[in-house]
Amino acid sequence: MQHTRTMAGIALAAAAVVTLAGCSATSSASTSSDTDWKTATSAESAGGMDALVKAAKAEGQLNVIALPPTWANYGKIIDGFEQKYDIKINSANPNGSSADEVAAVKSQQGQSTAPDVLDLGNAVMQQNLDLLTDYKVANWSDIPDTLKDADGKWTRDYTGLMSIGYDSSKITDAPKDLDDLLGSEYRGKVSIAGDPTQANQAASAVYLAALENGGSADDITKGVDYFGKLQQAGNFQNVLPTQATVASGETPVVIQWSYNNLAWGPAAGSSGNQDWKTVVPEGQALGSYYSQAINKDAPHPAAARLWQEYIASPDAQNLYLQAGAFPSTLAAMEQSGKVDEDALRAAGGMPKDYVELTDAQVTDAAKVLAAKWSATMGS
């Protein structure tokens, strides 16, 4: 989301593009006289999984936000949840950032359209823990202690690896690392997925640049400096890349998660760029788990908790893996024999030299980005 780390040609299932309903929802009245699902910290504590499923079906809807269908197989994951439980999913702002998710929670508080669940990057999540509520899924023990909050306020769900996606019809020599992107061949061609002060994926591109240029997870300043050089060389393209811009050739080089670069290439079939290739630079492989969380004021609290159960289940965890994202319960699935072995072989397994910033490092990195990014990039 390999030790050669060239991922072109890997045959992975493309995320199905589903038609998602607009963010319209009915209010969620309590489905049981003696159960308040807004305060339930586990299904077991509130009558069990059957009771949870019944309550969620009575609510009938679930509001999600910032989940593009091609991102880590969310198209198929959403489709699978709807089919399994006959619950309509309303998907808002699919190309939004973690910051957009938080803004929606705050601005729509008390409304039926507010997000029920969130898929957040770590920096934004750590700054907004007061918006979340505790919940532990049934297979809580399958999630490593390092990948979950002790009280259940959040759980990591998947990670990819920072990668370089490039259009091989426009780039003659495959880039091996970020330094290659400073060359004249890349003038006006290199983009990242958003504003690093707002979006985890974009910030992670800066983290990788720091690691490659003598910086560290403790100090990402050299990563900001790298992008300053990219800007000065005329190579940085301030355009938000999407599957459409990659398919059209507008954004020929994109630094983003491996599962997104893979999803926008040949794996997407006719809608993908058939010349799109993905390279994870040699050396330290940078990843960042995203986290699932429930809005404490979720308008559909039972459906929100059922979504968490589904996301942590082998069904959804293997769908992440099929897209080249490594799920949080991978070790447990391997041990129990529930992992999709074909998908695991295609993804190449978690690299041994995997690096992820700690919560404290992410917090410090966010301060560096807030202080230096705009000034360095002249924006």
Coordinates of C-alpha atoms in Angstrom, one line a residue:
M1 CA 0.0 0.0 0.0
Q2 CA 8.4 -5.0 -2.5
H3 CA 11.7 -5.3 -1.6
T4 CA 12.4 -4.1 -5.1
R5 CA 9.3 -2.0 -4.3
T6 CA 8.3 -1.7 -7.9
M7 CA 4.6 -2.5 -7.8
A8 CA 3.7 -2.1 -11.5
G9 CA 1.9 -5.0 -13.0
I10 CA 0.5 -6.4 -9.8
A11 CA -2.9 -7.6 -10.5
L12 CA -5.2 -6.4 -7.8
A13 CA -8.9 -6.2 -7.8
A14 CA -10.1 -2.7 -8.6
A15 CA -12.4 -1.1 -6.2
A16 CA -16.0 -1.2 -7.5
V17 CA -17.4 2.2 -8.3
V18 CA -20.8 2.3 -6.7
T19 CA -23.5 5.0 -6.9
L20 CA -23.6 6.5 -3.5
A21 CA -26.7 8.2 -2.2
G22 CA -26.6 11.8 -1.1
C23 CA -26.3 12.7 2.5
S24 CA -30.0 12.6 3.4
A25 CA -31.1 10.7 6.4
T26 CA -33.9 10.3 8.8
S27 CA -33.5 10.9 12.5
S28 CA -32.6 7.8 14.4
A29 CA -35.0 7.3 17.2
S30 CA -34.1 4.7 19.8
T31 CA -34.9 1.2 18.6
S32 CA -35.3 -0.3 22.0
S33 CA -36.8 1.0 25.2
D34 CA -34.0 -0.3 27.3
T35 CA -31.0 0.2 25.0
D36 CA -29.2 3.5 24.3
W37 CA -26.8 2.7 21.5
K38 CA -25.2 6.1 21.8
T39 CA -23.6 5.0 25.0
A40 CA -23.0 1.3 24.1
T41 CA -19.3 0.5 24.4
S42 CA -19.6 -3.0 22.9
A43 CA -22.4 -5.1 21.3
E44 CA -22.1 -7.5 24.2
S45 CA -22.8 -4.8 26.7
A46 CA -26.1 -3.9 25.0
G47 CA -27.7 -7.2 24.2
G48 CA -25.3 -8.8 21.7
M49 CA -24.7 -8.7 17.9
D50 CA -28.3 -9.8 17.0
A51 CA -29.6 -6.8 19.0
L52 CA -27.1 -4.5 17.3
V53 CA -28.0 -5.7 13.8
K54 CA -31.7 -5.3 14.6
A55 CA -31.3 -1.8 15.9
A56 CA -29.1 -0.8 13.0
K57 CA -31.6 -2.1 10.5
A58 CA -34.3 -0.2 12.2
E59 CA -32.3 3.0 11.8
G60 CA -31.9 2.0 8.1
Q61 CA -29.1 4.4 7.2
L62 CA -25.4 5.2 7.8
N63 CA -23.6 8.4 7.0
V64 CA -20.0 8.1 5.9
I65 CA -17.6 10.9 4.7
A66 CA -14.4 11.2 2.8
L67 CA -14.4 7.6 1.4
P68 CA -13.6 7.6 -2.3
P69 CA -14.7 4.3 -3.9
T70 CA -11.2 3.7 -5.2
W71 CA -9.5 4.4 -1.8
A72 CA -8.4 1.1 -0.2
N73 CA -11.3 -0.7 -1.8
Y74 CA -14.0 1.4 -0.1
G75 CA -16.3 1.0 -3.1
K76 CA -16.5 -2.7 -2.4
I77 CA -16.5 -2.3 1.3
I78 CA -19.5 0.0 1.2
D79 CA -21.3 -2.2 -1.2
G80 CA -20.6 -5.3 1.0
F81 CA -22.1 -3.6 4.1
E82 CA -25.2 -2.5 2.2
Q83 CA -25.8 -5.9 0.8
K84 CA -25.1 -7.8 4.0
Y85 CA -27.3 -5.6 6.2
D86 CA -29.7 -3.9 3.8
I87 CA -28.7 -0.6 5.3
K88 CA -28.4 2.4 3.0
I89 CA -25.0 4.3 3.1
N90 CA -25.0 8.0 2.4
S91 CA -21.5 9.0 1.3
A92 CA -20.7 12.7 1.6
N93 CA -17.7 14.6 0.2
P94 CA -15.8 11.4 -1.0
N95 CA -12.7 13.4 -1.9
G96 CA -12.6 15.3 1.4
S97 CA -9.7 15.4 3.9
S98 CA -9.6 14.4 7.6
A99 CA -10.0 18.1 8.4
D100 CA -13.1 18.2 6.3
E101 CA -14.5 15.2 8.2
V102 CA -14.0 17.0 11.5
A103 CA -15.5 20.2 10.1
A104 CA -18.6 18.3 9.1
V105 CA -19.0 16.8 12.5
K106 CA -18.8 20.2 14.1
S107 CA -21.0 22.1 11.7
Q108 CA -23.7 19.4 11.4
Q109 CA -23.9 18.5 15.1
G110 CA -27.4 17.5 16.0
Q111 CA -28.5 17.1 12.4
S112 CA -29.5 13.9 10.7
T113 CA -26.9 14.5 8.0
A114 CA -23.9 14.5 10.3
P115 CA -21.3 11.8 9.8
D116 CA -21.8 8.7 11.9
V117 CA -18.3 7.3 11.4
L118 CA -14.9 8.7 10.6
D119 CA -11.8 7.4 8.8
L120 CA -9.1 9.8 10.1
G121 CA -5.4 10.4 9.7
N122 CA -3.6 10.5 13.0
A123 CA -2.6 14.1 13.3
V124 CA -6.2 15.4 12.8
M125 CA -7.6 12.7 15.0
Q126 CA -5.3 13.4 17.9
Q127 CA -6.5 17.0 17.9
N128 CA -10.2 16.1 18.0
L129 CA -10.5 13.1 20.4
D130 CA -13.3 15.0 22.2
L131 CA -15.6 14.4 19.2
L132 CA -15.3 10.6 19.4
T133 CA -16.9 7.9 21.6
D134 CA -15.6 4.6 23.0
Y135 CA -16.6 1.3 21.3
K136 CA -14.9 -2.1 21.2
V137 CA -15.6 -4.5 18.4
A138 CA -16.3 -8.2 19.0
N139 CA -12.9 -9.3 17.7
W140 CA -11.1 -6.6 19.8
S141 CA -8.3 -9.1 20.6
D142 CA -7.4 -9.4 16.9
I143 CA -6.3 -5.8 16.8
P144 CA -2.8 -5.3 18.3
D145 CA -2.6 -3.1 21.4
T146 CA -0.4 -0.7 19.5
L147 CA -3.2 -0.2 16.9
K148 CA -6.0 0.7 19.2
D149 CA -7.0 3.1 22.0
A150 CA -7.2 1.2 25.3
D151 CA -10.8 2.4 25.8
G152 CA -12.0 2.0 22.2
K153 CA -12.1 5.6 21.2
W154 CA -10.4 4.6 17.9
T155 CA -8.9 1.6 16.2
R156 CA -6.5 1.5 13.3
D157 CA -7.9 -0.2 10.2
Y158 CA -5.4 -0.2 7.4
T159 CA -2.1 1.2 6.2
G160 CA -0.4 1.6 2.8
L161 CA 3.1 2.7 1.9
M162 CA 4.1 6.1 0.5
S163 CA 4.8 5.6 -3.2
I164 CA 5.4 7.4 -6.5
G165 CA 2.9 6.9 -9.2
Y166 CA 3.9 8.0 -12.7
D167 CA 2.6 7.9 -16.2
S168 CA 5.2 5.8 -18.1
S169 CA 4.1 7.3 -21.4
K170 CA 5.3 10.7 -20.2
I171 CA 8.2 9.7 -17.9
T172 CA 10.9 7.8 -19.8
D173 CA 13.1 6.7 -16.8
A174 CA 11.3 5.2 -13.8
P175 CA 11.9 7.3 -10.6
K176 CA 13.7 5.3 -7.9
D177 CA 13.3 7.9 -5.1
L178 CA 12.1 11.4 -4.5
D179 CA 15.4 13.0 -5.4
D180 CA 14.9 11.8 -9.0
L181 CA 11.8 14.1 -9.1
L182 CA 14.0 17.2 -8.9
G183 CA 15.3 16.6 -12.4
S184 CA 14.2 18.6 -15.4
E185 CA 12.1 15.8 -16.8
Y186 CA 9.6 16.4 -14.1
R187 CA 9.0 20.1 -14.7
G188 CA 5.4 20.9 -13.8
K189 CA 4.6 17.3 -13.3
V190 CA 4.7 16.4 -9.5
S191 CA 1.7 16.6 -7.3
I192 CA 0.6 15.4 -3.8
A193 CA -2.8 14.7 -2.5
G194 CA -3.8 17.9 -0.9
D195 CA -2.5 20.3 1.7
P196 CA -0.1 18.7 4.2
T197 CA -1.4 20.9 7.0
Q198 CA -4.9 19.4 6.4
A199 CA -4.6 15.9 4.9
N200 CA -2.6 13.0 6.3
Q201 CA -1.7 11.6 2.9
A202 CA -0.2 14.8 1.8
A203 CA 1.7 15.2 5.1
S204 CA 3.0 11.7 4.8
A205 CA 4.7 12.7 1.5
V206 CA 6.6 15.4 3.4
Y207 CA 7.5 12.8 6.1
L208 CA 8.9 10.5 3.4
A209 CA 10.9 13.4 2.0
A210 CA 12.4 14.0 5.4
L211 CA 13.5 10.4 5.8
E212 CA 15.1 10.4 2.3
N213 CA 17.0 13.7 2.9
G214 CA 18.7 13.3 6.2
G215 CA 15.8 14.2 8.4
S216 CA 13.9 11.9 10.7
A217 CA 10.5 11.0 12.2
D218 CA 11.5 13.4 15.0
D219 CA 12.2 16.3 12.7
I220 CA 10.5 16.6 9.3
T221 CA 12.0 20.0 8.5
K222 CA 14.1 18.6 5.8
G223 CA 11.0 17.2 4.2
V224 CA 9.5 20.7 3.9
D225 CA 12.9 21.9 2.6
Y226 CA 12.7 19.2 -0.1
F227 CA 9.4 20.4 -1.4
G228 CA 10.7 23.9 -1.4
K229 CA 13.4 22.7 -3.8
L230 CA 10.8 21.0 -5.9
Q231 CA 8.8 24.2 -6.1
Q232 CA 11.9 26.3 -6.9
A233 CA 12.8 23.8 -9.7
G234 CA 9.3 24.4 -11.2
N235 CA 8.5 20.7 -10.8
F236 CA 5.7 21.0 -8.1
Q237 CA 2.2 21.0 -9.6
N238 CA -0.3 22.6 -7.2
V239 CA -3.2 20.5 -8.5
L240 CA -5.2 18.0 -6.4
P241 CA -4.7 14.6 -8.2
T242 CA -7.7 12.4 -8.7
Q243 CA -8.3 9.2 -10.8
A244 CA -9.7 11.5 -13.5
T245 CA -6.6 13.8 -13.6
V246 CA -4.3 10.7 -13.7
A247 CA -6.4 9.1 -16.5
S248 CA -6.3 12.3 -18.6
G249 CA -2.6 12.8 -18.0
E250 CA -3.1 16.2 -16.2
T251 CA -1.1 14.9 -13.2
P252 CA 1.7 12.7 -14.5
V253 CA 3.4 12.1 -11.2
V254 CA 1.7 11.6 -7.8
I255 CA 3.2 11.0 -4.4
Q256 CA 0.6 9.2 -2.4
W257 CA -0.4 5.9 -0.8
S258 CA 0.4 2.8 -2.7
Y259 CA -3.1 1.5 -2.7
N260 CA -4.3 4.7 -4.3
N261 CA -1.7 4.7 -7.0
L262 CA -2.4 1.0 -7.7
A263 CA -6.2 1.7 -7.9
W264 CA -5.7 4.4 -10.5
G265 CA -3.7 2.3 -12.9
P266 CA -4.4 -0.8 -14.9
A267 CA -6.2 -2.4 -11.9
A268 CA -9.1 0.1 -12.5
G269 CA -9.8 -1.4 -16.0
S270 CA -11.0 0.9 -18.7
S271 CA -11.3 3.8 -16.3
G272 CA -7.7 3.7 -15.2
N273 CA -4.5 4.9 -16.8
Q274 CA -3.0 1.9 -18.5
D275 CA 0.4 3.5 -18.5
W276 CA 0.3 4.2 -14.7
K277 CA 3.0 2.5 -12.7
T278 CA 3.7 2.5 -8.9
V279 CA 7.1 2.5 -7.2
V280 CA 7.7 2.4 -3.4
P281 CA 11.1 4.0 -3.0
E282 CA 13.9 1.8 -1.6
G283 CA 15.0 2.2 1.9
Q284 CA 12.7 2.9 4.8
A285 CA 9.1 2.3 3.8
L286 CA 6.8 4.9 5.3
G287 CA 3.3 4.0 6.3
S288 CA 0.5 5.5 8.3
Y289 CA -2.5 3.6 9.6
Y290 CA -5.8 5.4 9.3
S291 CA -8.3 5.1 12.2
Q292 CA -11.9 4.2 12.5
A293 CA -13.9 6.2 15.0
I294 CA -17.5 6.9 15.9
N295 CA -19.0 10.4 16.1
K296 CA -20.2 10.7 19.8
D297 CA -23.3 12.5 18.4
A298 CA -23.9 10.0 15.6
P299 CA -27.4 10.3 14.2
H300 CA -27.4 6.5 13.6
P301 CA -25.5 5.2 16.6
A302 CA -26.4 1.5 16.1
A303 CA -25.5 1.5 12.4
A304 CA -22.3 3.3 13.3
R305 CA -21.3 0.5 15.7
L306 CA -22.3 -2.1 13.2
W307 CA -20.0 -0.5 10.6
Q308 CA -17.1 -0.7 13.1
E309 CA -17.9 -4.4 13.5
Y310 CA -17.9 -4.9 9.7
I311 CA -14.7 -2.9 9.2
A312 CA -12.9 -5.1 11.7
S313 CA -14.2 -8.4 10.3
P314 CA -12.2 -10.6 7.9
D315 CA -14.6 -9.7 5.1
A316 CA -13.6 -6.0 5.1
Q317 CA -10.1 -6.5 6.2
N318 CA -9.4 -8.8 3.2
L319 CA -11.0 -6.2 0.9
Y320 CA -8.4 -3.7 2.2
L321 CA -5.7 -6.3 1.4
Q322 CA -7.0 -6.9 -2.1
A323 CA -6.4 -3.2 -2.8
G324 CA -2.8 -3.4 -1.6
A325 CA -3.5 -1.9 1.9
F326 CA -2.3 -3.8 4.9
P327 CA -5.2 -4.4 7.5
S328 CA -4.7 -4.0 11.2
T329 CA -5.8 -7.6 11.9
L330 CA -3.4 -9.1 9.4
A331 CA -1.4 -11.1 11.9
A332 CA -4.6 -12.5 13.5
M333 CA -6.0 -13.5 10.1
E334 CA -2.8 -15.2 9.1
Q335 CA -2.8 -17.2 12.3
S336 CA -6.5 -18.2 12.0
G337 CA -6.3 -19.0 8.3
K338 CA -8.8 -16.3 7.4
V339 CA -6.4 -14.1 5.3
D340 CA -6.8 -13.9 1.5
E341 CA -3.5 -15.6 0.6
D342 CA -3.6 -14.5 -3.0
A343 CA -4.0 -10.8 -2.0
L344 CA -1.3 -11.1 0.6
R345 CA 1.2 -12.5 -1.9
A346 CA 0.3 -9.8 -4.4
A347 CA 0.8 -7.0 -1.8
G348 CA 4.2 -8.5 -0.9
G349 CA 3.7 -8.6 2.9
M350 CA 4.5 -5.9 5.4
P351 CA 8.1 -4.6 4.8
K352 CA 10.6 -5.2 7.6
D353 CA 11.9 -1.7 7.5
Y354 CA 8.4 -0.1 8.0
V355 CA 8.4 3.3 9.6
E356 CA 5.4 5.1 11.1
L357 CA 5.4 8.3 13.1
T358 CA 4.3 8.0 16.7
D359 CA 1.4 10.2 18.0
A360 CA 4.0 12.5 19.6
Q361 CA 6.0 12.7 16.4
V362 CA 2.9 13.4 14.3
T363 CA 1.9 16.2 16.7
D364 CA 5.4 17.8 16.4
A365 CA 5.3 17.3 12.6
A366 CA 2.0 19.2 12.4
K367 CA 3.6 22.1 14.2
V368 CA 6.4 22.2 11.7
L369 CA 4.0 22.1 8.8
A370 CA 1.8 24.8 10.3
A371 CA 4.9 27.1 10.8
K372 CA 6.8 26.4 7.6
W373 CA 4.7 24.9 4.7
S374 CA 3.0 28.0 3.4
A375 CA 6.1 30.2 3.6
T376 CA 8.3 27.6 2.0
M377 CA 5.8 27.0 -0.9
G378 CA 4.9 30.6 -1.3
S379 CA 1.3 30.1 -0.7

